[in-house]
Structure formats: structure tokens, C-alpha cells
């Protein structure tokens, strides 16, 4: 890991760290273990790749990491170009692929996915630079750039993308930020679903649906009045991201990957009552830092109509 990442530094100093060294852009090999053993991620990727990759087809993977998704694709495809920027991962992926069946069908290329194009048109592009809320990693920037350069070189027919689409939502919640009796409202990542220390106070509000064949957004904004369904202390916003890795239209279903949810504490907790509404406002750029998203959050109570106040 580069020494800059180990230093404790102020926000101003952090601004100076080159983008490619920030965690999210630069994921050291030992972090890849978490991704490799995450069945909730790996199983749907394998299923989507099995269902989308045509026998004998050509595949491009952008951000190949350890090469695992390229390996899945190589079980059916004739050739896979696997692009990875981090030289340590390029070396690791080459070593791992040489130990796995059909690994010889994968060519690992050390390159920046923002500039790389395959030597010929491909059937499928796999890109897993995904992060909940589309912050930190450059999924959207990379695929926007790829589509522009690819169509300029090969014409208007785009390959199929894995994922096909992503859906972003946010939910108001009461999160207990106590750890061993110590209150510490820190940003948290937790598996999807409800947990004893979490209580949702509203429905999830969808604020973006990204379809990778279509226009890919550069930023996101929500300015919405949200009904409170359950009284409680509003302490956090929960960001949810569901990826549709492959639509299986004939079967009327999709292979889905619900990512860990990101729970961001609010600067000030708010007491809220069922029946009233809360205004959520935020705007952020895709790929921004977690701190930028946190600083962008504005959550305010809205005046409750008299009749409702009396009823509550
Ligand atoms: C979330 S990991 C996924 C790795 C692998 N595809 C998997 O599913 O296990 C994203 C990978 O993209 C790589 N990456 C990030 N930005 C890149 C870029 N601009 N060009 C090439 N690779 C990049 C990172 O180094 C990392 O290995």
C-alpha cells in the first residue's frame, strides 16, 4: 500500500492525494479476498456471465482485479481481454489464471480502462467498479468514456453490459451508533436487510435508475419530501444500491446483486413522528468521496399540518 494511505491527514491534505491512490480507485490485493469470498456478489456475477456470454464469444473486462470474472467468462468465451491498472493485481491475476481451467483464454492487460479499447468488437463488457451510491469508484465515468470511444472506433452497435442497470435509493433510518457502550456516529457499511440496531422510518426513495446502454449520468440529486411511517429518532440516511447484472427477458426476471448498504450519520439527530414529512436534499457527483456525499446531506423536518399534529 502506498505510504500516503497510511498517513493521518487533514481534508486539505487528502485533496492532494492523487486520485489513483485513493482507496476505491486503488484496492490492494488483500482487500480482494473480501470480494472473492462474498457469495452475495460472486454467485450472481457467475450466473449473469453464464447466461449472457455466448459460446465462442469475445469479452472485455474493465477493472479485472484478480481475474475471477474473466475466468468465469472464459469457461464459455473464446477470448477475454482483462484490463487492470494496478500492476500488483496484473501480476496476481496472470498467476491465478495460469492455475485455472481456460485461464489461457484470458489476456491480462495492464492499462487504464479510461483509455483502453480492445483490438476488435466484443460481445460483452463486464465492469465491476461498483460502489454503493456510485461514489468512490469510477463505474459510470469509465463506461461513459468506453461507449464514446468504442462507437467512434467500431460503429453504433454496443456490446451487452454486465451489469445491465443499477438502481439507487435512499431511506430514512434510526441507527444505533453505540459500540460497546461508546457512541460513535461513523459511516457504516452493512449487509442488506434489517438489523436489530437499525430501524427504517420511511420507505426507500429511488433517486436514480441507470441503464448502461442508455445515457449514463454524471451526477445525482434528490430534493424530496418523504413521509415518516414510524415515529423515532432520525439519526441516519441509508443508501441502497441494487445492480441488475443480467435481464433474463424470456423468464421475466433479472440476476440481481443488492450491495451492502451505506449508513451515513446525520450531523444532528431529529425526533420525527409518523404522519409528518421530512425534506431530503443532496446533490453529488458520481465517483465522489464518501465525505463529499456526507457533507452534501441536508435533512429537515417539515411543519406538520395542525390536524395531523393533533392526531399524532
Ligand atoms: C471492485 S474491483 C473488482 C475486481 C474484479 N473485477 C472482481 O470482480 O473481483 C475493481 C478493480 O478495478 C480496478 N480499476 C479501478 N480503476 C481502474 C482503471 N481506471 N483502469 C483499470 N482498472 C481499474 C481496480 O484496481 C480493481 O482491481
Coordinates of C-alpha atoms and ligand atoms in Angstrom, one line a residue:
X1 CA 0.0 0.0 0.0
X2 CA 1.5 3.4 -0.9
X3 CA 2.7 5.3 2.2
X4 CA 0.3 8.2 1.6
X5 CA -2.6 6.0 2.5
X6 CA -1.2 5.2 5.9
X7 CA -0.8 8.8 7.0
X8 CA -3.3 10.5 9.0
X9 CA -4.1 13.7 7.1
X10 CA -6.5 16.6 7.0
X11 CA -9.2 17.1 4.3
X12 CA -6.9 19.6 2.7
X13 CA -4.0 17.2 2.6
X14 CA -6.3 14.4 1.4
X15 CA -7.3 16.6 -1.6
X16 CA -3.6 16.3 -2.7
X17 CA -3.5 12.5 -2.8
X18 CA -3.6 11.5 -6.5
X19 CA -7.0 10.1 -7.4
X20 CA -5.5 6.7 -8.4
X21 CA -4.1 6.2 -4.9
X22 CA -7.3 6.7 -3.1
X23 CA -9.0 3.6 -1.7
X24 CA -11.8 2.8 -4.1
X25 CA -9.6 3.5 -7.1
X26 CA -6.7 1.5 -5.6
X27 CA -7.8 -1.7 -4.0
X28 CA -4.8 -3.7 -2.6
X29 CA -4.7 -7.4 -3.2
X30 CA -5.6 -8.4 0.4
X31 CA -8.9 -6.5 0.1
X32 CA -9.8 -8.6 -2.9
X33 CA -10.1 -11.6 -0.5
X34 CA -13.3 -9.9 0.8
X35 CA -14.7 -9.7 -2.7
X36 CA -13.7 -13.2 -3.6
X37 CA -15.4 -14.8 -0.6
X38 CA -18.6 -12.6 -0.9
X39 CA -21.1 -15.1 -2.2
X40 CA -23.8 -12.5 -2.5
X41 CA -21.6 -10.8 -5.1
X42 CA -19.8 -13.8 -6.7
X43 CA -22.9 -16.0 -7.3
X44 CA -25.0 -13.5 -9.2
X45 CA -22.0 -12.5 -11.3
X46 CA -21.3 -16.1 -12.2
X47 CA -25.0 -16.6 -13.1
X48 CA -25.1 -13.4 -15.2
X49 CA -21.9 -14.3 -17.0
X50 CA -23.1 -17.8 -17.7
X51 CA -26.4 -16.5 -19.1
X52 CA -25.0 -13.6 -21.2
X53 CA -21.6 -14.8 -22.6
X54 CA -22.2 -16.5 -25.9
X55 CA -20.2 -19.7 -26.7
X56 CA -17.0 -18.8 -28.5
X57 CA -17.7 -15.1 -28.0
X58 CA -15.3 -12.3 -27.2
X59 CA -15.4 -10.5 -23.9
X60 CA -13.8 -7.4 -22.4
X61 CA -13.5 -6.9 -18.6
X62 CA -12.7 -3.4 -17.3
X63 CA -11.1 -3.4 -13.9
X64 CA -10.3 -7.2 -13.7
X65 CA -8.7 -7.3 -10.3
X66 CA -7.7 -10.9 -9.5
X67 CA -9.2 -12.0 -12.9
X68 CA -12.1 -14.0 -11.3
X69 CA -14.9 -12.6 -13.5
X70 CA -12.8 -13.0 -16.7
X71 CA -12.2 -16.6 -15.6
X72 CA -16.0 -17.2 -15.3
X73 CA -16.4 -15.7 -18.8
X74 CA -13.5 -17.8 -20.2
X75 CA -15.4 -21.0 -19.4
X76 CA -17.7 -20.2 -22.4
X77 CA -16.0 -17.5 -24.4
X78 CA -13.1 -17.9 -26.9
X79 CA -11.2 -14.9 -25.8
X80 CA -11.3 -12.4 -22.9
X81 CA -9.3 -9.1 -22.6
X82 CA -9.0 -8.3 -18.9
X83 CA -7.9 -4.7 -18.3
X84 CA -6.4 -3.8 -14.9
X85 CA -4.4 -0.7 -13.9
X86 CA -2.8 -1.9 -10.7
X87 CA 0.5 -3.7 -11.6
X88 CA 0.4 -5.9 -8.5
X89 CA -3.0 -7.1 -9.4
X90 CA -2.0 -7.7 -13.0
X91 CA 0.8 -9.9 -11.8
X92 CA -1.5 -11.7 -9.4
X93 CA -4.3 -12.2 -12.0
X94 CA -1.8 -13.7 -14.5
X95 CA -0.5 -16.1 -11.9
X96 CA -4.0 -17.1 -10.7
X97 CA -5.4 -17.5 -14.3
X98 CA -2.5 -19.8 -15.2
X99 CA -3.6 -22.2 -12.4
X100 CA -7.3 -22.3 -13.5
X101 CA -9.1 -24.0 -16.4
X102 CA -9.2 -22.0 -19.6
X103 CA -7.2 -19.3 -17.9
X104 CA -5.1 -19.3 -21.2
X105 CA -8.1 -17.7 -22.9
X106 CA -7.7 -14.6 -20.8
X107 CA -5.2 -11.9 -21.8
X108 CA -4.5 -9.6 -18.8
X109 CA -3.6 -6.1 -20.0
X110 CA -2.1 -3.5 -17.7
X111 CA -3.9 -0.4 -18.9
X112 CA -6.2 2.4 -17.8
X113 CA -9.8 1.5 -18.6
X114 CA -10.4 5.2 -19.3
X115 CA -8.3 4.9 -22.5
X116 CA -8.2 1.2 -23.4
X117 CA -10.1 -0.3 -26.3
X118 CA -10.0 -3.9 -27.4
X119 CA -8.4 -4.8 -30.8
X120 CA -11.8 -5.9 -32.2
X121 CA -15.5 -5.5 -31.3
X122 CA -16.6 -7.6 -28.3
X123 CA -19.9 -9.3 -27.5
X124 CA -20.0 -8.5 -23.8
X125 CA -18.3 -5.9 -21.5
X126 CA -18.1 -6.8 -17.8
X127 CA -17.3 -3.9 -15.4
X128 CA -17.4 -4.2 -11.7
X129 CA -16.1 -0.9 -10.4
X130 CA -19.3 -0.6 -8.4
X131 CA -19.7 1.1 -5.1
X132 CA -22.9 1.7 -3.2
X133 CA -24.4 5.1 -4.2
X134 CA -21.9 5.1 -7.2
X135 CA -19.4 7.0 -5.1
X136 CA -15.6 6.4 -4.8
X137 CA -15.3 4.0 -7.8
X138 CA -15.5 5.2 -11.4
X139 CA -18.0 2.8 -12.9
X140 CA -20.0 5.5 -14.6
X141 CA -17.1 7.6 -15.8
X142 CA -15.3 4.5 -17.2
X143 CA -18.4 3.2 -19.1
X144 CA -19.4 6.6 -20.4
X145 CA -15.9 7.1 -21.8
X146 CA -15.8 3.5 -23.1
X147 CA -19.0 3.8 -25.0
X148 CA -17.9 7.0 -26.7
X149 CA -14.6 5.6 -27.8
X150 CA -16.0 2.2 -28.7
X151 CA -18.7 3.6 -31.0
X152 CA -16.2 6.0 -32.6
X153 CA -14.0 3.1 -33.5
X154 CA -16.4 0.2 -34.2
X155 CA -19.7 1.9 -35.1
X156 CA -23.0 2.3 -33.2
X157 CA -23.6 -1.4 -32.2
X158 CA -22.8 -1.6 -28.5
X159 CA -21.8 -4.8 -26.7
X160 CA -24.0 -6.1 -23.9
X161 CA -23.1 -4.8 -20.5
X162 CA -22.8 -6.7 -17.2
X163 CA -24.4 -5.1 -15.2
X164 CA -27.3 -4.1 -17.4
X165 CA -28.6 -1.5 -15.0
X166 CA -28.3 -0.1 -11.4
X167 CA -30.9 1.4 -9.1
X168 CA -30.1 3.9 -6.4
X169 CA -32.3 4.6 -3.4
X170 CA -32.2 6.3 0.0
X171 CA -34.2 5.6 3.2
X172 CA -34.6 7.5 6.5
X173 CA -33.5 5.4 9.5
X174 CA -32.8 5.2 13.2
X175 CA -29.4 3.7 13.5
X176 CA -27.9 3.0 16.9
X177 CA -24.3 4.1 16.7
X178 CA -23.3 2.6 20.1
X179 CA -20.4 0.2 20.1
X180 CA -19.7 -1.4 23.5
X181 CA -21.5 1.5 25.2
X182 CA -19.4 4.0 23.2
X183 CA -21.5 6.3 20.9
X184 CA -19.6 6.9 17.6
X185 CA -21.7 8.0 14.7
X186 CA -19.4 6.8 11.9
X187 CA -20.3 5.9 8.3
X188 CA -21.1 2.2 8.2
X189 CA -21.5 -0.4 5.6
X190 CA -23.8 -3.3 6.5
X191 CA -25.3 -6.2 4.7
X192 CA -28.7 -5.6 3.1
X193 CA -31.8 -6.2 5.2
X194 CA -32.9 -5.1 8.7
X195 CA -30.7 -5.5 11.8
X196 CA -31.6 -5.2 15.5
X197 CA -29.7 -1.9 15.8
X198 CA -31.4 -0.4 12.7
X199 CA -35.0 0.8 12.2
X200 CA -36.3 2.2 9.0
X201 CA -38.5 5.2 9.5
X202 CA -39.6 5.7 5.8
X203 CA -40.0 3.8 2.6
X204 CA -37.0 3.8 0.3
X205 CA -36.9 6.7 -2.3
X206 CA -35.5 5.8 -5.6
X207 CA -33.4 8.7 -6.9
X208 CA -31.7 7.2 -10.0
X209 CA -32.1 4.3 -12.4
X210 CA -29.0 3.8 -14.6
X211 CA -29.3 1.8 -17.8
X212 CA -25.8 1.2 -19.1
X213 CA -26.9 1.0 -22.8
X214 CA -28.5 4.5 -22.4
X215 CA -27.3 7.9 -21.2
X216 CA -25.1 7.4 -18.1
X217 CA -25.5 10.1 -15.5
X218 CA -22.6 12.2 -14.3
X219 CA -24.2 13.3 -11.0
X220 CA -27.2 12.7 -8.8
X221 CA -29.7 14.9 -7.0
X222 CA -32.6 14.4 -4.7
X223 CA -34.9 17.1 -3.3
X224 CA -37.9 15.2 -1.9
X225 CA -40.5 15.4 0.8
X226 CA -40.6 12.0 2.4
X227 CA -43.5 10.7 4.6
X228 CA -42.4 9.3 8.0
X229 CA -44.0 5.9 8.6
X230 CA -42.7 5.2 12.1
X231 CA -42.0 7.6 14.9
X232 CA -38.5 7.7 16.3
X233 CA -35.1 9.4 16.3
X234 CA -33.9 10.0 12.8
X235 CA -30.1 9.6 13.0
X236 CA -29.0 8.5 9.6
X237 CA -29.7 8.1 5.9
X238 CA -29.3 4.7 4.4
X239 CA -28.1 4.5 0.8
X240 CA -29.2 1.4 -1.2
X241 CA -27.8 0.1 -4.5
X242 CA -29.3 -2.8 -6.5
X243 CA -27.5 -3.9 -9.6
X244 CA -29.3 -5.8 -12.3
X245 CA -26.5 -7.9 -13.7
X246 CA -28.5 -9.5 -16.5
X247 CA -32.1 -9.2 -17.6
X248 CA -33.5 -12.6 -18.5
X249 CA -36.4 -11.3 -20.5
X250 CA -37.7 -14.7 -21.6
X251 CA -38.0 -15.7 -18.0
X252 CA -39.3 -12.3 -16.9
X253 CA -36.6 -11.9 -14.3
X254 CA -33.2 -10.5 -13.6
X255 CA -30.0 -11.6 -12.0
X256 CA -29.6 -9.1 -9.1
X257 CA -26.9 -8.1 -6.7
X258 CA -28.0 -6.0 -3.8
X259 CA -24.9 -4.3 -2.4
X260 CA -24.1 -3.6 1.2
X261 CA -26.0 -0.5 2.4
X262 CA -24.2 2.6 3.3
X263 CA -25.4 4.2 6.5
X264 CA -24.4 7.9 6.8
X265 CA -25.0 9.6 10.2
X266 CA -26.7 13.0 10.2
X267 CA -24.9 15.9 11.8
X268 CA -27.9 16.3 14.2
X269 CA -30.5 13.6 15.1
X270 CA -34.1 14.7 14.6
X271 CA -37.2 13.5 16.5
X272 CA -39.8 12.6 14.0
X273 CA -43.4 11.3 14.2
X274 CA -45.4 9.1 11.9
X275 CA -47.5 11.2 9.5
X276 CA -45.2 14.1 9.2
X277 CA -42.8 14.6 6.4
X278 CA -39.1 15.2 6.2
X279 CA -37.3 17.0 3.3
X280 CA -34.2 15.2 2.0
X281 CA -31.8 17.2 -0.2
X282 CA -28.5 16.2 -1.7
X283 CA -26.5 16.5 -4.9
X284 CA -23.2 14.8 -5.6
X285 CA -21.0 13.7 -8.5
X286 CA -20.7 10.1 -9.4
X287 CA -17.3 8.8 -8.2
X288 CA -17.0 11.4 -5.5
X289 CA -15.6 10.8 -2.0
X290 CA -17.7 9.5 0.8
X291 CA -17.0 12.7 2.7
X292 CA -18.4 14.8 -0.2
X293 CA -21.7 12.8 -0.1
X294 CA -21.9 13.1 3.7
X295 CA -21.3 16.9 3.6
X296 CA -24.0 17.3 0.9
X297 CA -26.8 15.9 3.0
X298 CA -29.5 18.3 4.2
X299 CA -32.4 16.7 6.1
X300 CA -35.1 18.9 7.6
X301 CA -38.4 18.4 9.3
X302 CA -41.4 20.0 7.6
X303 CA -44.1 21.7 9.5
X304 CA -46.9 19.3 10.3
X305 CA -50.5 20.4 9.4
X306 CA -52.4 21.2 12.7
X307 CA -55.0 18.4 12.2
X308 CA -52.3 15.8 11.8
X309 CA -50.3 17.1 14.7
X310 CA -53.3 16.8 17.0
X311 CA -53.9 13.2 15.7
X312 CA -50.3 12.3 16.4
Ligands
LIG1 C1 -14.1 -3.6 -7.3 S1 -12.7 -4.2 -8.0 C2 -13.3 -5.6 -8.9 C3 -12.3 -6.6 -9.3 C4 -12.8 -7.8 -10.1 N1 -13.4 -7.4 -11.3 C5 -13.7 -8.6 -9.3 O1 -14.9 -8.6 -9.5 O2 -13.3 -9.3 -8.3 C6 -12.3 -3.0 -9.3 C7 -11.0 -3.2 -9.9 O3 -10.9 -2.2 -10.9 C8 -9.5 -1.7 -11.0 N2 -9.5 -0.3 -11.6 C9 -10.0 0.8 -11.0 N3 -9.9 1.8 -11.8 C10 -9.3 1.3 -13.0 C11 -9.0 1.9 -14.2 N4 -9.1 3.2 -14.5 N5 -8.4 1.1 -15.2 C12 -8.2 -0.2 -14.9 N6 -8.6 -0.8 -13.8 C13 -9.1 -0.1 -12.8 C14 -9.1 -1.7 -9.5 O4 -7.7 -1.8 -9.4 C15 -9.8 -3.0 -9.1 O5 -8.9 -4.1 -9.2

